[in-house]
Short mmCIF file of C-alpha atoms and ligand atoms in Angstrom, two decimals:
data_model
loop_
_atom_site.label_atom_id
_atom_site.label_comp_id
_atom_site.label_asym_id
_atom_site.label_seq_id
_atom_site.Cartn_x
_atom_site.Cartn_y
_atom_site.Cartn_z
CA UNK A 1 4.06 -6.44 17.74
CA UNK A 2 4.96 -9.94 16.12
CA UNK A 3 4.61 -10.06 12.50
CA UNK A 4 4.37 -13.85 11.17
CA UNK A 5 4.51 -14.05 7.52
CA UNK A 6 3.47 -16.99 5.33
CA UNK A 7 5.51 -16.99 1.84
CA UNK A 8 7.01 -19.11 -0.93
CA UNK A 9 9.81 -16.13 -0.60
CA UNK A 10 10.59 -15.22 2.91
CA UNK A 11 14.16 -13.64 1.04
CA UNK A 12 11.89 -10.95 -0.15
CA UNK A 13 10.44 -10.08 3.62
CA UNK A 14 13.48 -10.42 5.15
CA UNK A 15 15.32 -7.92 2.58
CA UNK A 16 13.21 -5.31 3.50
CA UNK A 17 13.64 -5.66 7.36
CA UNK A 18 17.30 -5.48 7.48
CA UNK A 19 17.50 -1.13 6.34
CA UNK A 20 16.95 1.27 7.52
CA UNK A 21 14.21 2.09 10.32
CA UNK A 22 12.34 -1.66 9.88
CA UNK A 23 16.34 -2.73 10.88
CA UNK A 24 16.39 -0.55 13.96
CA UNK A 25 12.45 -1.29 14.96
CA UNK A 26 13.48 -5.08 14.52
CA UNK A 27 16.76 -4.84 16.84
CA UNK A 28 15.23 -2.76 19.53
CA UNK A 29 12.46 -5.26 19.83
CA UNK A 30 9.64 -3.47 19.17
CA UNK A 31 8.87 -5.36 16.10
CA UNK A 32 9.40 -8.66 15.12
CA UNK A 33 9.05 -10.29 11.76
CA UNK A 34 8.96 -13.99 11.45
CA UNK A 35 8.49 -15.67 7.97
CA UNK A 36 7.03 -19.92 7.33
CA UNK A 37 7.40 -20.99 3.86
CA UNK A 38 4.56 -23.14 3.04
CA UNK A 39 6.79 -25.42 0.90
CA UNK A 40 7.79 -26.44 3.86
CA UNK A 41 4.90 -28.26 4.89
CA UNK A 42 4.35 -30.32 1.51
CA UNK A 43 3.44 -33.82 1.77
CA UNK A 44 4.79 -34.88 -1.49
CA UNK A 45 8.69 -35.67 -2.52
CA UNK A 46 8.45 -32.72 -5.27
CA UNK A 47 7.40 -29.71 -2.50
CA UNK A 48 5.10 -28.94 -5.09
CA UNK A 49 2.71 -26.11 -3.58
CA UNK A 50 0.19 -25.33 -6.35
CA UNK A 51 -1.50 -27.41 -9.22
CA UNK A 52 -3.89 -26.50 -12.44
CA UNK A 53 -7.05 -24.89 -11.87
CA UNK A 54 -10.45 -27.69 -11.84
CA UNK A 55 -12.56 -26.31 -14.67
CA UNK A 56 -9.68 -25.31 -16.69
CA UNK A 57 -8.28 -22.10 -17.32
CA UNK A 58 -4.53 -20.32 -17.44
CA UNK A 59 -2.22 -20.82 -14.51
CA UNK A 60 -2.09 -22.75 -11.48
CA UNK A 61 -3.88 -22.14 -7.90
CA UNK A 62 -2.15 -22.63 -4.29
CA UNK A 63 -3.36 -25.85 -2.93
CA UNK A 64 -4.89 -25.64 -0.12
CA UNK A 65 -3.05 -28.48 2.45
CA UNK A 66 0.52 -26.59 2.50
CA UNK A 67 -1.31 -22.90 3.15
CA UNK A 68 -3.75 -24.56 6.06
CA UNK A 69 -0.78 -26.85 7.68
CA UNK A 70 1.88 -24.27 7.67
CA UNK A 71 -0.91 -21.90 8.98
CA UNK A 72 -1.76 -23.84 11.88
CA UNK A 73 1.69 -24.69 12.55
CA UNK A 74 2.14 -20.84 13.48
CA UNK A 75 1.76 -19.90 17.24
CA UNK A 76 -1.15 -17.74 17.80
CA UNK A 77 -0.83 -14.98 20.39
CA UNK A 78 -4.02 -13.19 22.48
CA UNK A 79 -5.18 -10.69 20.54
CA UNK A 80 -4.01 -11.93 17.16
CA UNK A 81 -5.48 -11.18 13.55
CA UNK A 82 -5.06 -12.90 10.17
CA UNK A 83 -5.03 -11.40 7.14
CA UNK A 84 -4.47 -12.34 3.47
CA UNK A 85 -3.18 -10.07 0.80
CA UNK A 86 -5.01 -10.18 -2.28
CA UNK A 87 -6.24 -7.73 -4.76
CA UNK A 88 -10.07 -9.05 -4.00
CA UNK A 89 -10.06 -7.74 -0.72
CA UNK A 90 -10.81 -4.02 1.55
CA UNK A 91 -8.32 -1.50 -0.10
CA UNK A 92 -6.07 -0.51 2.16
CA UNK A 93 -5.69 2.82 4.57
CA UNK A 94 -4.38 5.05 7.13
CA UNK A 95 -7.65 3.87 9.08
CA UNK A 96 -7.09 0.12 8.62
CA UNK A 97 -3.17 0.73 9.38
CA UNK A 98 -4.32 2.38 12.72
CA UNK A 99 -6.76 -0.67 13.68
CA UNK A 100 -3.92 -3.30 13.31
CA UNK A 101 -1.53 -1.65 14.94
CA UNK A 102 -3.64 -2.27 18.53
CA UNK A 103 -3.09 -6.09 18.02
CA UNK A 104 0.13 -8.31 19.27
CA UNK A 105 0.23 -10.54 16.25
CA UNK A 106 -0.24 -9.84 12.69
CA UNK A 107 -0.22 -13.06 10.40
CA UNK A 108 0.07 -12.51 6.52
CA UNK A 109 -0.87 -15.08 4.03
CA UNK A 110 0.76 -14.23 0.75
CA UNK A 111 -0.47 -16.00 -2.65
CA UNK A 112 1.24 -16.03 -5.57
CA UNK A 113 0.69 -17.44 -9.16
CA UNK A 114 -2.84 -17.63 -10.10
CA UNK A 115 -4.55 -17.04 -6.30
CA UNK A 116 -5.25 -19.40 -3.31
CA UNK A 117 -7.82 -22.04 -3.26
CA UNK A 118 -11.17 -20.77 -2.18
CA UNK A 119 -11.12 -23.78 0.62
CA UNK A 120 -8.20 -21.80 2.03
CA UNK A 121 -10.04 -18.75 3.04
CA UNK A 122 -13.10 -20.94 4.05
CA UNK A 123 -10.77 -22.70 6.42
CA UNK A 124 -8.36 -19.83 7.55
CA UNK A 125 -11.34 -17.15 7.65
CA UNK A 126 -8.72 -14.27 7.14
CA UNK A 127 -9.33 -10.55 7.06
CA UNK A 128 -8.76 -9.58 3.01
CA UNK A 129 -6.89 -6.64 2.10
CA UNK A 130 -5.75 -4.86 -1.37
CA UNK A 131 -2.85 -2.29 -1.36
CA UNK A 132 -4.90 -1.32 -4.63
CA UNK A 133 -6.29 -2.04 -7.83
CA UNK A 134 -3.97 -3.67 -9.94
CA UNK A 135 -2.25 -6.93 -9.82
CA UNK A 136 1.04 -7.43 -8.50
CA UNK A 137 2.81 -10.95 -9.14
CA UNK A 138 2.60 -11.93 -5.38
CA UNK A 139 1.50 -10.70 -1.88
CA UNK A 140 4.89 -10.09 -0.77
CA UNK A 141 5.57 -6.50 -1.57
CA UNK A 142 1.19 -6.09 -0.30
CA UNK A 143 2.58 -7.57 3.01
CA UNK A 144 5.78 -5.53 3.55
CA UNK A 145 3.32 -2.13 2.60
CA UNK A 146 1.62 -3.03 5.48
CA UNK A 147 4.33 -4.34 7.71
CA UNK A 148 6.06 -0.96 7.48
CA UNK A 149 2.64 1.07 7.83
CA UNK A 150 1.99 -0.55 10.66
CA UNK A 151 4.86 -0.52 12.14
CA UNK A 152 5.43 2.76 12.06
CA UNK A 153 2.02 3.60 13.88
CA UNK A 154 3.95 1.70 17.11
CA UNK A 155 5.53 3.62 19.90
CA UNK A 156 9.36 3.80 19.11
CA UNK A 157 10.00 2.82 15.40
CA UNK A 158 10.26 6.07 14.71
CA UNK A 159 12.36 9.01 16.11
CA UNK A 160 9.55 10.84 17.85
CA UNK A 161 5.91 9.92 17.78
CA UNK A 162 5.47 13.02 16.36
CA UNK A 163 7.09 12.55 12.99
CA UNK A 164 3.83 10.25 12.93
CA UNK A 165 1.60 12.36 14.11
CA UNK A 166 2.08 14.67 11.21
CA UNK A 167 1.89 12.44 8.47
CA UNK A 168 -0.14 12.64 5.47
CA UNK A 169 -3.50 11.57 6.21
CA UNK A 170 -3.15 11.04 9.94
CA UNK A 171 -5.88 13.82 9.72
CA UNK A 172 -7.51 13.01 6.48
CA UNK A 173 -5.18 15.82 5.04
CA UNK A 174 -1.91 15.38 3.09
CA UNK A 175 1.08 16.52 5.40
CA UNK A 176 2.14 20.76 4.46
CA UNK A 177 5.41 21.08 2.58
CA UNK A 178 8.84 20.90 4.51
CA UNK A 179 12.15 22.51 3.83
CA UNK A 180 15.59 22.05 4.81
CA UNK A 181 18.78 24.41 4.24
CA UNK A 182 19.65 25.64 2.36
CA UNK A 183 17.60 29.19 2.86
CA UNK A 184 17.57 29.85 -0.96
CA UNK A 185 18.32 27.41 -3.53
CA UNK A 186 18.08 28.26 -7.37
CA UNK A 187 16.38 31.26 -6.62
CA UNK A 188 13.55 29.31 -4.59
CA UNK A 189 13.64 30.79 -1.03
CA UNK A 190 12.32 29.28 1.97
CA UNK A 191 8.74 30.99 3.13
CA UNK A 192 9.23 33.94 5.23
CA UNK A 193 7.12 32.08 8.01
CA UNK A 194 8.87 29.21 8.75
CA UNK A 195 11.92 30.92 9.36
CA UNK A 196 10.83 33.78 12.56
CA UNK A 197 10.16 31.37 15.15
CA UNK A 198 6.46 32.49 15.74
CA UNK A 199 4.74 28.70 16.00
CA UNK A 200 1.15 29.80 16.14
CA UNK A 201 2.09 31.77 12.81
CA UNK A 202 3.93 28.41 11.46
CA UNK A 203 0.75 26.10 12.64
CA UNK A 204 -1.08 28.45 10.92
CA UNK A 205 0.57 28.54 7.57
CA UNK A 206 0.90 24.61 7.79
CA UNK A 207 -2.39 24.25 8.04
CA UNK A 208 -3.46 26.38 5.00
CA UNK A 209 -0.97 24.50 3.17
CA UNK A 210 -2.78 21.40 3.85
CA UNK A 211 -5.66 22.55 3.10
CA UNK A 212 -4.32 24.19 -0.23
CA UNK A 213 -2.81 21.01 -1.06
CA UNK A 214 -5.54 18.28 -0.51
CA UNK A 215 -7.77 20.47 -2.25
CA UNK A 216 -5.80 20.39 -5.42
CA UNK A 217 -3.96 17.01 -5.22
CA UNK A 218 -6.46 15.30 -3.95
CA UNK A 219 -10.13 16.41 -4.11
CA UNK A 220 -11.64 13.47 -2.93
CA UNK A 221 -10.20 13.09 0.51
CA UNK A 222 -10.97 17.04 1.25
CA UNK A 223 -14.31 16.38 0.10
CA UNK A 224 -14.02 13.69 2.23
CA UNK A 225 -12.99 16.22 5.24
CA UNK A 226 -15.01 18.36 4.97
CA UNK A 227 -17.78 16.75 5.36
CA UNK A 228 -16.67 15.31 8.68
N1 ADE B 1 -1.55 -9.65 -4.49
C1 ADE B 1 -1.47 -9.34 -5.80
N2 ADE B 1 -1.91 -8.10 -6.04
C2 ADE B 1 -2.28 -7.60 -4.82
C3 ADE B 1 -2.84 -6.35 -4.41
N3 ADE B 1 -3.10 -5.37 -5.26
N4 ADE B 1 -3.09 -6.19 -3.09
C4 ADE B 1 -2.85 -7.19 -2.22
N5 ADE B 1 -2.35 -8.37 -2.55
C5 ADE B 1 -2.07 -8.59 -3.85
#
């Protein structure tokens, strides 16, 4: 999976790949992550990327000739998809994290200041997504939210492919509680169950506990399951 990342900040996407398991997915080459600054691509002596908004109005817009150049400057791949961060678009899931994670290329337009020039997604045609509803101050940390929920959907970025499989929401539930050693700490002990080796008993407890907990925490995803 090649990730190819259009941003005013490629410091920020690149900070984030070099920990942790994005490091180790990146240097056993199952992911790469490539970032284009649009600056770059400026025709004018001052790099200047963005300008005031026509019709007036507070802040400044991303013009549209850096975004479309440095975008079709970028090597497309078979089976490629392009999507732009911004807070107008599909909110973001488990379900949409699944569906990009069957493509080869993944390329990320990330705005910042005021938004992108509507001629930019008339040109570019990208898929929209929102990581939610609020505002952040730039589609960097929207990209690397789905960079690393991606990723970790591929075959080797983490440990096992189970450690995925398990994960809240994988199954429209939210994942059981987990517990470590110590047995007993502060007087809270470990449940009986998890600790006799019987693992239809333990799948069995795990799964109320899923239950249990998407019920409480969140009601609208069990609604959500049960009426699957
Ligand atoms: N850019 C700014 N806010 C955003 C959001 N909530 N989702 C995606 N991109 C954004």
């Amino acid at each position: 999976m090649r990730f190819d990342v259009l941003t005013l900040f490629p410091e920020l996407i690149e900070s984030h790949m070099s920990f942790s398991i994005m490091k180790r997915a990146v240097e056993d080459g199952i992911i790469e992550v490539h970032t284009v600054d649009p600056r770059d691509y400026t025709l004018d002596k001052h790099r200047k990327v963005d300008d005031t908004p026509y019709g007036g109005g507070a802040g400044m817009v991303l013009a549209p000739q850096p975004y479309v150049d440095c975008y079709e400057g970028v090597n497309k791949l078979d089976n490629s998809i392009t999507i732009m961060m911004t807070p107008q678009g599909e909110p973001y899931n488990d379900k949409i994290a699944n569906e990009l994670a069957q493509y080869n290329q993944i390329i990320i337009l990330c705005g910042h200041y005021e938004g992108f020039d509507e001629r930019i997604r008339e040109i570019i045609k990208p898929r929209e997504i929102s990581i939610g509803d609020y505002v952040l101050t730039g589609g960097e940390l929207p990209a690397l939210c789905l960079i690393d929920s991606v990723s970790r959907k591929i075959d080797g970025t983490l440990g096992k492919i189970e450690s995925a499989r398990d994960d809240s929401f994988s199954d429209g539930l939210l994942e059981y509680p987990q517990y470590t050693k110590p047995r007993e700490y502060r007087g809270l002990k470990v449940p009986e169950v998890l600790l006799n080796g019987n693992h239809k008993l333990i799948e069995e407890f795990r799964m109320e506990q899923k239950i249990v907990r998407t019920k409480t925490k969140r009601p609208d995803l069990w609604e959500k399951w049960r009426g699957k």
